[in-house]
DNA sequence: ATGAAAGCGCTAACAG
DNA sequence: CTGTTAGCGCTTTCAT
């Protein structure tokens, strides 16, 4: 391993100058900067991150905590964050909590505390007070993606508004028997996302003067299979079959489309379907949906952290930054049958 | 931040003893170990990873390089690796190369070299000689998942055998007009996986005395949409329509099932479909497939690295470890129509 | 703009 | 089994 002193010797300057030239901290004349860079390149020098971190207190690394990795939404947020971080020279240390409770504890009580990360991004996790307190005590910037957390900088989508937008699209097409496939309680722990979406759905119906009927609601687990089963219930009714389904995720919406087909119903002629996400598969299934841009969430989260880590730029858009969403109409929604 | 010396003072021992007690390296009497642990717990002490790394040369961190994250296979391998690493007290630093060439260069020439990781796992990446050389020069253990790499410890699935197994299943059911949806050239760069699967398919046919016909092959891009389009070609032919399709991935197989439906064909009555992966969705679609266990790959990769990092245990199963696969028969395959 | 030198917080010989 | 001590390789005042 070639060290900083060898570079200094080759360039004919002190190690301090090499450090300044390569890190960009402190002033170095253009001439020496070039000399140093040449020397470093020639020797294939790369700073030792541990030495650099120990001396400076900066890790050039951010921790990203996710509840799952296999789901499209999460991997997209991570991809977005990763790409932004790489460009800034930062590493991304991943903590996937799929395993369960014990894992979560060890991540928060041990891994995140050993001064390995400069900041952390928590995706769709409702952090406990003590988890937040630990991180704050270390002075580590923290941004939450996916829901408001007490006293934490967050990026959120207005789930109520998203659900209302989707429902209003159906309403505008002339539907009135609109069913909703929402999340079951297991998914309500973090940020009550299913609840919020249901609230938006109901608000839209009420604003249109339509009575919300409990039999037009089915809970599911956010998967294609779950959506399929829920839709079978909804569409299998002998009378008053809904003419439209609003599913709280694209995967459940796709399940609904498949269920409709299996019941001999045509989408969108007999039944319209709309989801939320703009999942990879949405386009293939011609699914109308409300897009939320997860890669953008990851990128924005990094941007906020960088502002906090290197202050001096503009800043503070308030504690909570609302993120954009957008109705995308494809071929799964149309006017209801006569 | 409480440091090791405060713990030492509280416990009434030297910092060296605290280090030994907490890290498990070196002998400490049970009594003092308990005292030290109590002191550390009371003060909420957690080692500074940079100081520890600088002094010891160990990072307790492994780098995982993936070409994509959104695909089921990759995120599953990463999940498996992550879980094993967490249990060993290791962090996982993720390098997602989705961005393209420039990103790959910076990861290999800069990120992986700054002494941040003890080892690296490369998933489905055909590393160049210089990439391997750089890592080896640092003395970093490296394991490749998904294909053999010159001089590198790897974990591979015998793609030829997997494809043969799938094809033989179809053959055993009595099919003879068996089409194959393989990968297009873009996917052949890393490990020639599409080629190998095609070779296995052709070998099985030939062994059964069936002539391989080029019109029974369609390339696609490993997605549901790609499989759908390819299957439409294959199944849309006026005569000699294949009675079975073997797709090189479950996603393409699912696309084939959807295509068959849209063409008014019933699966498996009119056409049988088999894939490779045992994707999350395979069960829902009743897809017969050859399972490869990606979480297991991730876990095994970590196991191998740990053996290399902490020698003394058993070891060396040869440079290349073949991984298991298994035929799973569901409802998408049956005897061909009369 | 550059150099000298004092650590950053911990680990690993080496003694005892 | 435990303490003493010398660094690990870099960054950062403080001078100049």
mmCIF file of C-alpha atoms in Angstrom, chain B:
data_model
loop_
_atom_site.group_PDB
_atom_site.id
_atom_site.type_symbol
_atom_site.label_atom_id
_atom_site.label_comp_id
_atom_site.label_asym_id
_atom_site.label_seq_id
_atom_site.Cartn_x
_atom_site.Cartn_y
_atom_site.Cartn_z
ATOM 1 C CA UNK B 1 -18.450 10.211 22.312
ATOM 2 C CA UNK B 2 -17.186 8.094 25.152
ATOM 3 C CA UNK B 3 -13.774 6.560 24.503
ATOM 4 C CA UNK B 4 -11.984 3.421 25.504
ATOM 5 C CA UNK B 5 -10.024 5.110 28.261
ATOM 6 C CA UNK B 6 -13.143 6.136 30.131
ATOM 7 C CA UNK B 7 -14.283 2.555 30.076
ATOM 8 C CA UNK B 8 -10.870 1.453 31.275
ATOM 9 C CA UNK B 9 -11.023 3.899 34.159
ATOM 10 C CA UNK B 10 -14.516 2.857 35.196
ATOM 11 C CA UNK B 11 -13.608 -0.810 35.033
ATOM 12 C CA UNK B 12 -10.308 -0.231 36.772
ATOM 13 C CA UNK B 13 -8.194 -1.832 34.064
ATOM 14 C CA UNK B 14 -6.015 -0.704 31.181
ATOM 15 C CA UNK B 15 -7.278 0.238 27.760
ATOM 16 C CA UNK B 16 -5.533 -2.796 26.339
ATOM 17 C CA UNK B 17 -7.607 -5.040 28.525
ATOM 18 C CA UNK B 18 -10.774 -3.286 27.528
ATOM 19 C CA UNK B 19 -9.878 -3.789 23.902
ATOM 20 C CA UNK B 20 -9.192 -7.459 24.455
ATOM 21 C CA UNK B 21 -12.291 -8.021 26.498
ATOM 22 C CA UNK B 22 -14.596 -6.357 24.036
ATOM 23 C CA UNK B 23 -13.103 -7.686 20.837
ATOM 24 C CA UNK B 24 -12.509 -11.219 21.993
ATOM 25 C CA UNK B 25 -8.915 -11.174 20.771
ATOM 26 C CA UNK B 26 -6.488 -12.272 23.433
ATOM 27 C CA UNK B 27 -7.147 -13.753 26.854
ATOM 28 C CA UNK B 28 -9.016 -11.976 29.590
ATOM 29 C CA UNK B 29 -10.203 -13.488 32.852
ATOM 30 C CA UNK B 30 -13.947 -14.007 33.059
ATOM 31 C CA UNK B 31 -14.111 -11.653 36.017
ATOM 32 C CA UNK B 32 -12.535 -8.710 34.288
ATOM 33 C CA UNK B 33 -14.448 -9.411 31.113
ATOM 34 C CA UNK B 34 -17.675 -9.001 33.051
ATOM 35 C CA UNK B 35 -16.442 -5.839 34.706
ATOM 36 C CA UNK B 36 -15.436 -4.375 31.391
ATOM 37 C CA UNK B 37 -18.663 -5.264 29.702
ATOM 38 C CA UNK B 38 -20.599 -3.701 32.539
ATOM 39 C CA UNK B 39 -18.580 -0.501 32.326
ATOM 40 C CA UNK B 40 -18.952 -0.329 28.580
ATOM 41 C CA UNK B 41 -22.668 -0.914 28.815
ATOM 42 C CA UNK B 42 -23.081 1.713 31.490
ATOM 43 C CA UNK B 43 -21.266 4.337 29.470
ATOM 44 C CA UNK B 44 -22.826 3.308 26.201
ATOM 45 C CA UNK B 45 -19.423 2.779 24.720
ATOM 46 C CA UNK B 46 -19.120 1.615 21.114
ATOM 47 C CA UNK B 47 -15.714 1.314 19.452
ATOM 48 C CA UNK B 48 -14.801 3.862 16.851
ATOM 49 C CA UNK B 49 -14.525 1.824 13.729
ATOM 50 C CA UNK B 50 -12.005 4.088 12.090
ATOM 51 C CA UNK B 51 -9.630 4.013 15.033
ATOM 52 C CA UNK B 52 -10.030 0.292 15.358
ATOM 53 C CA UNK B 53 -9.536 -0.268 11.674
ATOM 54 C CA UNK B 54 -6.514 1.943 11.460
ATOM 55 C CA UNK B 55 -4.835 0.166 14.315
ATOM 56 C CA UNK B 56 -5.797 -3.357 13.365
ATOM 57 C CA UNK B 57 -6.078 -3.298 9.634
ATOM 58 C CA UNK B 58 -9.488 -4.969 9.863
ATOM 59 C CA UNK B 59 -12.511 -3.139 8.543
ATOM 60 C CA UNK B 60 -15.355 -5.442 9.498
ATOM 61 C CA UNK B 61 -16.953 -4.502 6.240
ATOM 62 C CA UNK B 62 -17.391 -6.209 2.921
ATOM 63 C CA UNK B 63 -18.128 -4.635 -0.410
ATOM 64 C CA UNK B 64 -20.827 -6.112 -2.596
ATOM 65 C CA UNK B 65 -20.857 -5.170 -6.248
ATOM 66 C CA UNK B 66 -24.017 -5.731 -8.285
ATOM 67 C CA UNK B 67 -24.990 -4.777 -11.815
ATOM 68 C CA UNK B 68 -28.626 -4.091 -10.845
ATOM 69 C CA UNK B 69 -30.564 -3.983 -7.670
ATOM 70 C CA UNK B 70 -34.129 -3.991 -8.856
ATOM 71 C CA UNK B 71 -34.071 -7.484 -10.228
ATOM 72 C CA UNK B 72 -35.286 -10.209 -7.927
ATOM 73 C CA UNK B 73 -32.227 -12.365 -8.294
ATOM 74 C CA UNK B 74 -29.772 -9.669 -7.298
ATOM 75 C CA UNK B 75 -31.677 -8.251 -4.407
ATOM 76 C CA UNK B 76 -32.088 -11.777 -3.088
ATOM 77 C CA UNK B 77 -28.378 -12.488 -3.197
ATOM 78 C CA UNK B 78 -27.728 -9.189 -1.456
ATOM 79 C CA UNK B 79 -30.299 -9.951 1.224
ATOM 80 C CA UNK B 80 -28.707 -13.300 1.893
ATOM 81 C CA UNK B 81 -25.258 -11.796 2.143
ATOM 82 C CA UNK B 82 -26.459 -8.941 4.318
ATOM 83 C CA UNK B 83 -28.084 -11.178 6.836
ATOM 84 C CA UNK B 84 -25.038 -13.392 7.221
ATOM 85 C CA UNK B 85 -22.758 -10.423 7.502
ATOM 86 C CA UNK B 86 -24.832 -8.712 10.167
ATOM 87 C CA UNK B 87 -24.659 -11.815 12.289
ATOM 88 C CA UNK B 88 -20.889 -11.725 12.076
ATOM 89 C CA UNK B 89 -20.776 -8.069 12.996
ATOM 90 C CA UNK B 90 -19.842 -7.029 9.485
ATOM 91 C CA UNK B 91 -21.206 -4.147 7.507
ATOM 92 C CA UNK B 92 -22.153 -4.418 3.869
ATOM 93 C CA UNK B 93 -21.157 -1.637 1.540
ATOM 94 C CA UNK B 94 -23.142 -1.720 -1.630
ATOM 95 C CA UNK B 95 -21.891 -0.762 -5.054
ATOM 96 C CA UNK B 96 -24.658 -0.763 -7.596
ATOM 97 C CA UNK B 97 -23.318 -0.401 -11.105
ATOM 98 C CA UNK B 98 -26.619 0.361 -12.805
ATOM 99 C CA UNK B 99 -25.285 3.679 -13.957
ATOM 100 C CA UNK B 100 -22.845 2.315 -16.500
ATOM 101 C CA UNK B 101 -19.207 2.334 -17.471
ATOM 102 C CA UNK B 102 -17.979 5.423 -15.729
ATOM 103 C CA UNK B 103 -19.437 4.224 -12.480
ATOM 104 C CA UNK B 104 -17.829 0.848 -12.785
ATOM 105 C CA UNK B 105 -14.437 2.416 -13.285
ATOM 106 C CA UNK B 106 -14.680 4.648 -10.288
ATOM 107 C CA UNK B 107 -15.838 1.812 -8.099
ATOM 108 C CA UNK B 108 -12.960 -0.428 -9.052
ATOM 109 C CA UNK B 109 -10.283 2.187 -9.281
ATOM 110 C CA UNK B 110 -11.195 4.255 -6.334
ATOM 111 C CA UNK B 111 -13.892 3.098 -3.964
ATOM 112 C CA UNK B 112 -12.791 -0.460 -3.498
ATOM 113 C CA UNK B 113 -9.211 0.549 -2.990
ATOM 114 C CA UNK B 114 -9.457 2.914 -0.106
ATOM 115 C CA UNK B 115 -9.130 0.223 2.483
ATOM 116 C CA UNK B 116 -12.718 0.344 3.429
ATOM 117 C CA UNK B 117 -13.596 -3.275 2.882
ATOM 118 C CA UNK B 118 -11.936 -6.487 3.978
ATOM 119 C CA UNK B 119 -13.255 -8.420 1.035
ATOM 120 C CA UNK B 120 -15.526 -8.136 -1.932
ATOM 121 C CA UNK B 121 -18.361 -10.127 -3.407
ATOM 122 C CA UNK B 122 -18.998 -9.575 -7.100
ATOM 123 C CA UNK B 123 -22.373 -10.725 -8.321
ATOM 124 C CA UNK B 124 -22.800 -11.729 -11.951
ATOM 125 C CA UNK B 125 -19.911 -9.621 -13.060
ATOM 126 C CA UNK B 126 -17.211 -10.845 -15.315
ATOM 127 C CA UNK B 127 -14.295 -9.007 -13.819
ATOM 128 C CA UNK B 128 -11.487 -7.934 -16.056
ATOM 129 C CA UNK B 129 -7.973 -9.045 -15.355
ATOM 130 C CA UNK B 130 -7.019 -5.626 -14.171
ATOM 131 C CA UNK B 131 -9.958 -5.421 -11.821
ATOM 132 C CA UNK B 132 -9.028 -8.757 -10.311
ATOM 133 C CA UNK B 133 -5.371 -7.796 -10.176
ATOM 134 C CA UNK B 134 -6.089 -4.610 -8.273
ATOM 135 C CA UNK B 135 -8.070 -6.435 -5.655
ATOM 136 C CA UNK B 136 -5.545 -9.220 -5.352
ATOM 137 C CA UNK B 137 -2.742 -6.711 -5.030
ATOM 138 C CA UNK B 138 -4.475 -5.390 -1.945
ATOM 139 C CA UNK B 139 -4.657 -8.904 -0.610
ATOM 140 C CA UNK B 140 -8.405 -8.694 -0.436
ATOM 141 C CA UNK B 141 -10.353 -11.931 -0.659
ATOM 142 C CA UNK B 142 -12.771 -11.864 -3.522
ATOM 143 C CA UNK B 143 -15.587 -14.172 -4.356
ATOM 144 C CA UNK B 144 -17.557 -14.139 -7.538
ATOM 145 C CA UNK B 145 -21.146 -15.253 -7.650
ATOM 146 C CA UNK B 146 -22.677 -16.413 -10.866
ATOM 147 C CA UNK B 147 -19.872 -17.495 -13.099
ATOM 148 C CA UNK B 148 -16.283 -18.591 -13.177
ATOM 149 C CA UNK B 149 -13.631 -15.906 -13.179
ATOM 150 C CA UNK B 150 -10.033 -16.607 -13.965
ATOM 151 C CA UNK B 151 -8.197 -17.276 -10.739
ATOM 152 C CA UNK B 152 -11.035 -16.213 -8.477
ATOM 153 C CA UNK B 153 -12.991 -18.168 -5.921
ATOM 154 C CA UNK B 154 -16.478 -18.456 -7.358
ATOM 155 C CA UNK B 155 -19.913 -19.839 -6.732
ATOM 156 C CA UNK B 156 -21.688 -20.976 -9.813
ATOM 157 C CA UNK B 157 -24.743 -22.737 -10.978
ATOM 158 C CA UNK B 158 -24.234 -25.158 -13.803
ATOM 159 C CA UNK B 159 -26.398 -23.325 -16.300
ATOM 160 C CA UNK B 160 -26.049 -26.012 -18.912
ATOM 161 C CA UNK B 161 -27.322 -28.638 -16.496
ATOM 162 C CA UNK B 162 -30.139 -26.401 -15.281
ATOM 163 C CA UNK B 163 -31.340 -25.845 -18.813
ATOM 164 C CA UNK B 164 -31.061 -29.508 -19.600
ATOM 165 C CA UNK B 165 -33.092 -30.398 -16.532
ATOM 166 C CA UNK B 166 -35.875 -28.033 -17.527
ATOM 167 C CA UNK B 167 -35.894 -29.279 -21.086
ATOM 168 C CA UNK B 168 -35.828 -32.902 -20.015
ATOM 169 C CA UNK B 169 -38.871 -32.307 -17.862
ATOM 170 C CA UNK B 170 -40.723 -31.170 -20.968
ATOM 171 C CA UNK B 171 -39.357 -34.080 -22.958
ATOM 172 C CA UNK B 172 -40.417 -36.549 -20.301
ATOM 173 C CA UNK B 173 -43.944 -35.235 -20.506
ATOM 174 C CA UNK B 174 -43.927 -36.140 -24.159
ATOM 175 C CA UNK B 175 -43.249 -32.798 -25.799
ATOM 176 C CA UNK B 176 -41.162 -32.642 -28.910
ATOM 177 C CA UNK B 177 -41.856 -29.190 -30.334
ATOM 178 C CA UNK B 178 -40.151 -27.290 -27.568
ATOM 179 C CA UNK B 179 -39.272 -23.645 -28.070
ATOM 180 C CA UNK B 180 -36.696 -21.699 -26.112
ATOM 181 C CA UNK B 181 -36.714 -18.075 -25.114
ATOM 182 C CA UNK B 182 -33.156 -17.142 -24.299
ATOM 183 C CA UNK B 183 -31.251 -13.992 -23.559
ATOM 184 C CA UNK B 184 -30.198 -11.583 -26.231
ATOM 185 C CA UNK B 185 -26.582 -10.700 -26.748
ATOM 186 C CA UNK B 186 -26.645 -7.805 -24.355
ATOM 187 C CA UNK B 187 -26.934 -10.315 -21.540
ATOM 188 C CA UNK B 188 -24.203 -12.558 -22.750
ATOM 189 C CA UNK B 189 -21.358 -10.351 -21.674
ATOM 190 C CA UNK B 190 -21.206 -11.626 -18.166
ATOM 191 C CA UNK B 191 -20.655 -15.363 -18.107
ATOM 192 C CA UNK B 192 -22.531 -16.251 -21.250
ATOM 193 C CA UNK B 193 -25.434 -17.317 -19.177
ATOM 194 C CA UNK B 194 -27.882 -17.150 -22.102
ATOM 195 C CA UNK B 195 -25.516 -19.155 -24.246
ATOM 196 C CA UNK B 196 -25.044 -21.815 -21.617
ATOM 197 C CA UNK B 197 -28.732 -22.209 -21.104
ATOM 198 C CA UNK B 198 -29.265 -22.510 -24.792
ATOM 199 C CA UNK B 199 -26.541 -25.113 -25.000
ATOM 200 C CA UNK B 200 -28.226 -27.169 -22.291
ATOM 201 C CA UNK B 201 -31.535 -26.919 -24.081
ATOM 202 C CA UNK B 202 -30.053 -28.064 -27.362
ATOM 203 C CA UNK B 203 -28.115 -30.871 -25.732
ATOM 204 C CA UNK B 204 -31.274 -32.243 -24.160
ATOM 205 C CA UNK B 205 -33.118 -32.137 -27.462
ATOM 206 C CA UNK B 206 -30.318 -33.813 -29.308
ATOM 207 C CA UNK B 207 -29.980 -36.506 -26.696
ATOM 208 C CA UNK B 208 -33.646 -37.206 -27.276
ATOM 209 C CA UNK B 209 -33.067 -37.430 -30.979
ATOM 210 C CA UNK B 210 -34.863 -34.213 -31.771
ATOM 211 C CA UNK B 211 -33.469 -31.841 -34.330
ATOM 212 C CA UNK B 212 -32.921 -28.347 -33.044
ATOM 213 C CA UNK B 213 -34.739 -25.866 -35.200
ATOM 214 C CA UNK B 214 -33.668 -22.232 -35.198
ATOM 215 C CA UNK B 215 -37.201 -21.002 -35.549
ATOM 216 C CA UNK B 216 -37.931 -22.433 -32.137
ATOM 217 C CA UNK B 217 -35.597 -19.923 -30.576
ATOM 218 C CA UNK B 218 -36.383 -16.338 -29.658
ATOM 219 C CA UNK B 219 -34.116 -13.943 -27.818
ATOM 220 C CA UNK B 220 -35.497 -11.555 -25.222
ATOM 221 C CA UNK B 221 -34.337 -9.336 -22.416
ATOM 222 C CA UNK B 222 -35.220 -11.328 -19.296
ATOM 223 C CA UNK B 223 -38.294 -9.255 -18.511
ATOM 224 C CA UNK B 224 -41.954 -10.174 -18.480
ATOM 225 C CA UNK B 225 -42.576 -7.879 -21.409
ATOM 226 C CA UNK B 226 -39.721 -9.380 -23.386
ATOM 227 C CA UNK B 227 -40.946 -12.892 -22.711
ATOM 228 C CA UNK B 228 -44.434 -11.866 -23.728
ATOM 229 C CA UNK B 229 -43.311 -10.554 -27.081
ATOM 230 C CA UNK B 230 -41.078 -13.509 -27.778
ATOM 231 C CA UNK B 231 -43.825 -15.964 -26.899
ATOM 232 C CA UNK B 232 -46.242 -14.153 -29.177
ATOM 233 C CA UNK B 233 -43.843 -14.750 -32.037
ATOM 234 C CA UNK B 234 -43.403 -18.369 -31.145
ATOM 235 C CA UNK B 235 -47.049 -19.155 -30.503
ATOM 236 C CA UNK B 236 -48.443 -17.018 -33.265
ATOM 237 C CA UNK B 237 -47.133 -19.252 -36.014
ATOM 238 C CA UNK B 238 -49.848 -20.785 -38.178
ATOM 239 C CA UNK B 239 -48.429 -24.325 -38.192
ATOM 240 C CA UNK B 240 -46.079 -26.346 -36.099
ATOM 241 C CA UNK B 241 -46.777 -24.200 -33.125
ATOM 242 C CA UNK B 242 -44.570 -25.348 -30.226
ATOM 243 C CA UNK B 243 -46.375 -27.291 -27.527
ATOM 244 C CA UNK B 244 -43.951 -26.141 -24.875
ATOM 245 C CA UNK B 245 -41.753 -23.193 -24.082
ATOM 246 C CA UNK B 246 -38.663 -23.230 -21.958
ATOM 247 C CA UNK B 247 -37.773 -19.682 -20.956
ATOM 248 C CA UNK B 248 -34.371 -18.817 -19.534
ATOM 249 C CA UNK B 249 -35.937 -16.898 -16.664
ATOM 250 C CA UNK B 250 -39.165 -16.984 -14.721
ATOM 251 C CA UNK B 251 -40.016 -13.455 -15.719
ATOM 252 C CA UNK B 252 -39.871 -14.373 -19.377
ATOM 253 C CA UNK B 253 -41.841 -17.532 -18.608
ATOM 254 C CA UNK B 254 -44.541 -15.469 -16.939
ATOM 255 C CA UNK B 255 -44.617 -13.234 -19.989
ATOM 256 C CA UNK B 256 -45.102 -16.381 -22.049
ATOM 257 C CA UNK B 257 -48.034 -17.505 -19.951
ATOM 258 C CA UNK B 258 -49.672 -14.112 -20.394
ATOM 259 C CA UNK B 259 -49.012 -14.203 -24.117
ATOM 260 C CA UNK B 260 -50.558 -17.646 -24.406
ATOM 261 C CA UNK B 261 -53.667 -16.421 -22.643
ATOM 262 C CA UNK B 262 -53.942 -13.433 -24.911
ATOM 263 C CA UNK B 263 -53.712 -15.745 -27.891
ATOM 264 C CA UNK B 264 -56.548 -17.793 -26.511
ATOM 265 C CA UNK B 265 -54.317 -20.700 -25.605
ATOM 266 C CA UNK B 266 -54.641 -22.474 -22.324
ATOM 267 C CA UNK B 267 -51.643 -23.274 -20.151
ATOM 268 C CA UNK B 268 -50.837 -26.114 -19.755
ATOM 269 C CA UNK B 269 -53.497 -27.701 -21.963
ATOM 270 C CA UNK B 270 -52.365 -26.127 -25.211
ATOM 271 C CA UNK B 271 -48.903 -25.133 -24.240
ATOM 272 C CA UNK B 272 -46.603 -25.920 -21.341
ATOM 273 C CA UNK B 273 -44.244 -23.316 -19.922
ATOM 274 C CA UNK B 274 -41.223 -23.699 -17.688
ATOM 275 C CA UNK B 275 -38.763 -21.111 -16.445
ATOM 276 C CA UNK B 276 -35.656 -20.803 -14.305
ATOM 277 C CA UNK B 277 -35.343 -19.041 -10.943
ATOM 278 C CA UNK B 278 -38.263 -19.798 -8.678
ATOM 279 C CA UNK B 279 -39.026 -16.115 -8.653
ATOM 280 C CA UNK B 280 -41.347 -14.649 -6.049
ATOM 281 C CA UNK B 281 -44.137 -14.663 -8.597
ATOM 282 C CA UNK B 282 -43.623 -18.195 -9.876
ATOM 283 C CA UNK B 283 -45.875 -19.729 -7.299
ATOM 284 C CA UNK B 284 -48.686 -17.306 -8.017
ATOM 285 C CA UNK B 285 -48.621 -18.109 -11.699
ATOM 286 C CA UNK B 286 -48.342 -21.822 -11.040
ATOM 287 C CA UNK B 287 -45.106 -21.784 -12.952
ATOM 288 C CA UNK B 288 -42.961 -24.897 -13.136
ATOM 289 C CA UNK B 289 -39.343 -23.883 -12.850
ATOM 290 C CA UNK B 290 -35.836 -24.836 -11.876
ATOM 291 C CA UNK B 291 -35.122 -23.104 -8.603
ATOM 292 C CA UNK B 292 -31.783 -21.545 -7.934
ATOM 293 C CA UNK B 293 -31.514 -20.248 -4.439
ATOM 294 C CA UNK B 294 -30.091 -16.754 -4.554
ATOM 295 C CA UNK B 295 -30.311 -16.043 -0.838
ATOM 296 C CA UNK B 296 -28.285 -19.183 -0.347
ATOM 297 C CA UNK B 297 -25.711 -17.889 -2.780
ATOM 298 C CA UNK B 298 -25.313 -14.727 -0.759
ATOM 299 C CA UNK B 299 -24.975 -16.655 2.466
ATOM 300 C CA UNK B 300 -22.496 -19.085 1.020
ATOM 301 C CA UNK B 301 -20.398 -16.288 -0.419
ATOM 302 C CA UNK B 302 -20.117 -14.756 3.021
ATOM 303 C CA UNK B 303 -19.249 -18.079 4.561
ATOM 304 C CA UNK B 304 -16.385 -18.513 2.149
ATOM 305 C CA UNK B 305 -15.078 -15.034 2.829
ATOM 306 C CA UNK B 306 -15.223 -15.577 6.556
ATOM 307 C CA UNK B 307 -13.192 -18.752 6.210
ATOM 308 C CA UNK B 308 -10.629 -16.805 4.281
ATOM 309 C CA UNK B 309 -10.635 -13.880 6.695
ATOM 310 C CA UNK B 310 -10.413 -16.040 9.814
ATOM 311 C CA UNK B 311 -8.484 -19.094 8.690
ATOM 312 C CA UNK B 312 -7.940 -22.118 10.835
ATOM 313 C CA UNK B 313 -11.204 -23.808 10.028
ATOM 314 C CA UNK B 314 -11.710 -26.273 7.223
ATOM 315 C CA UNK B 315 -11.466 -24.732 3.880
ATOM 316 C CA UNK B 316 -10.906 -24.967 0.188
ATOM 317 C CA UNK B 317 -13.517 -26.834 -1.658
ATOM 318 C CA UNK B 318 -11.641 -25.971 -4.792
ATOM 319 C CA UNK B 319 -11.720 -22.713 -6.651
ATOM 320 C CA UNK B 320 -15.221 -23.120 -7.929
ATOM 321 C CA UNK B 321 -18.115 -24.266 -5.799
ATOM 322 C CA UNK B 322 -21.098 -25.588 -7.716
ATOM 323 C CA UNK B 323 -24.413 -24.582 -6.204
ATOM 324 C CA UNK B 324 -27.601 -26.628 -6.034
ATOM 325 C CA UNK B 325 -30.690 -26.257 -8.163
ATOM 326 C CA UNK B 326 -33.942 -28.087 -8.174
ATOM 327 C CA UNK B 327 -36.843 -28.805 -10.480
ATOM 328 C CA UNK B 328 -40.132 -27.530 -9.120
ATOM 329 C CA UNK B 329 -43.180 -28.769 -10.929
ATOM 330 C CA UNK B 330 -46.312 -26.686 -10.671
ATOM 331 C CA UNK B 331 -49.269 -26.376 -12.959
ATOM 332 C CA UNK B 332 -47.795 -24.757 -16.039
ATOM 333 C CA UNK B 333 -46.463 -28.001 -17.496
ATOM 334 C CA UNK B 334 -48.397 -31.068 -18.585
ATOM 335 C CA UNK B 335 -48.541 -33.643 -21.352
ATOM 336 C CA UNK B 336 -48.870 -32.139 -24.803
ATOM 337 C CA UNK B 337 -52.261 -32.055 -26.514
ATOM 338 C CA UNK B 338 -53.062 -35.171 -28.556
#
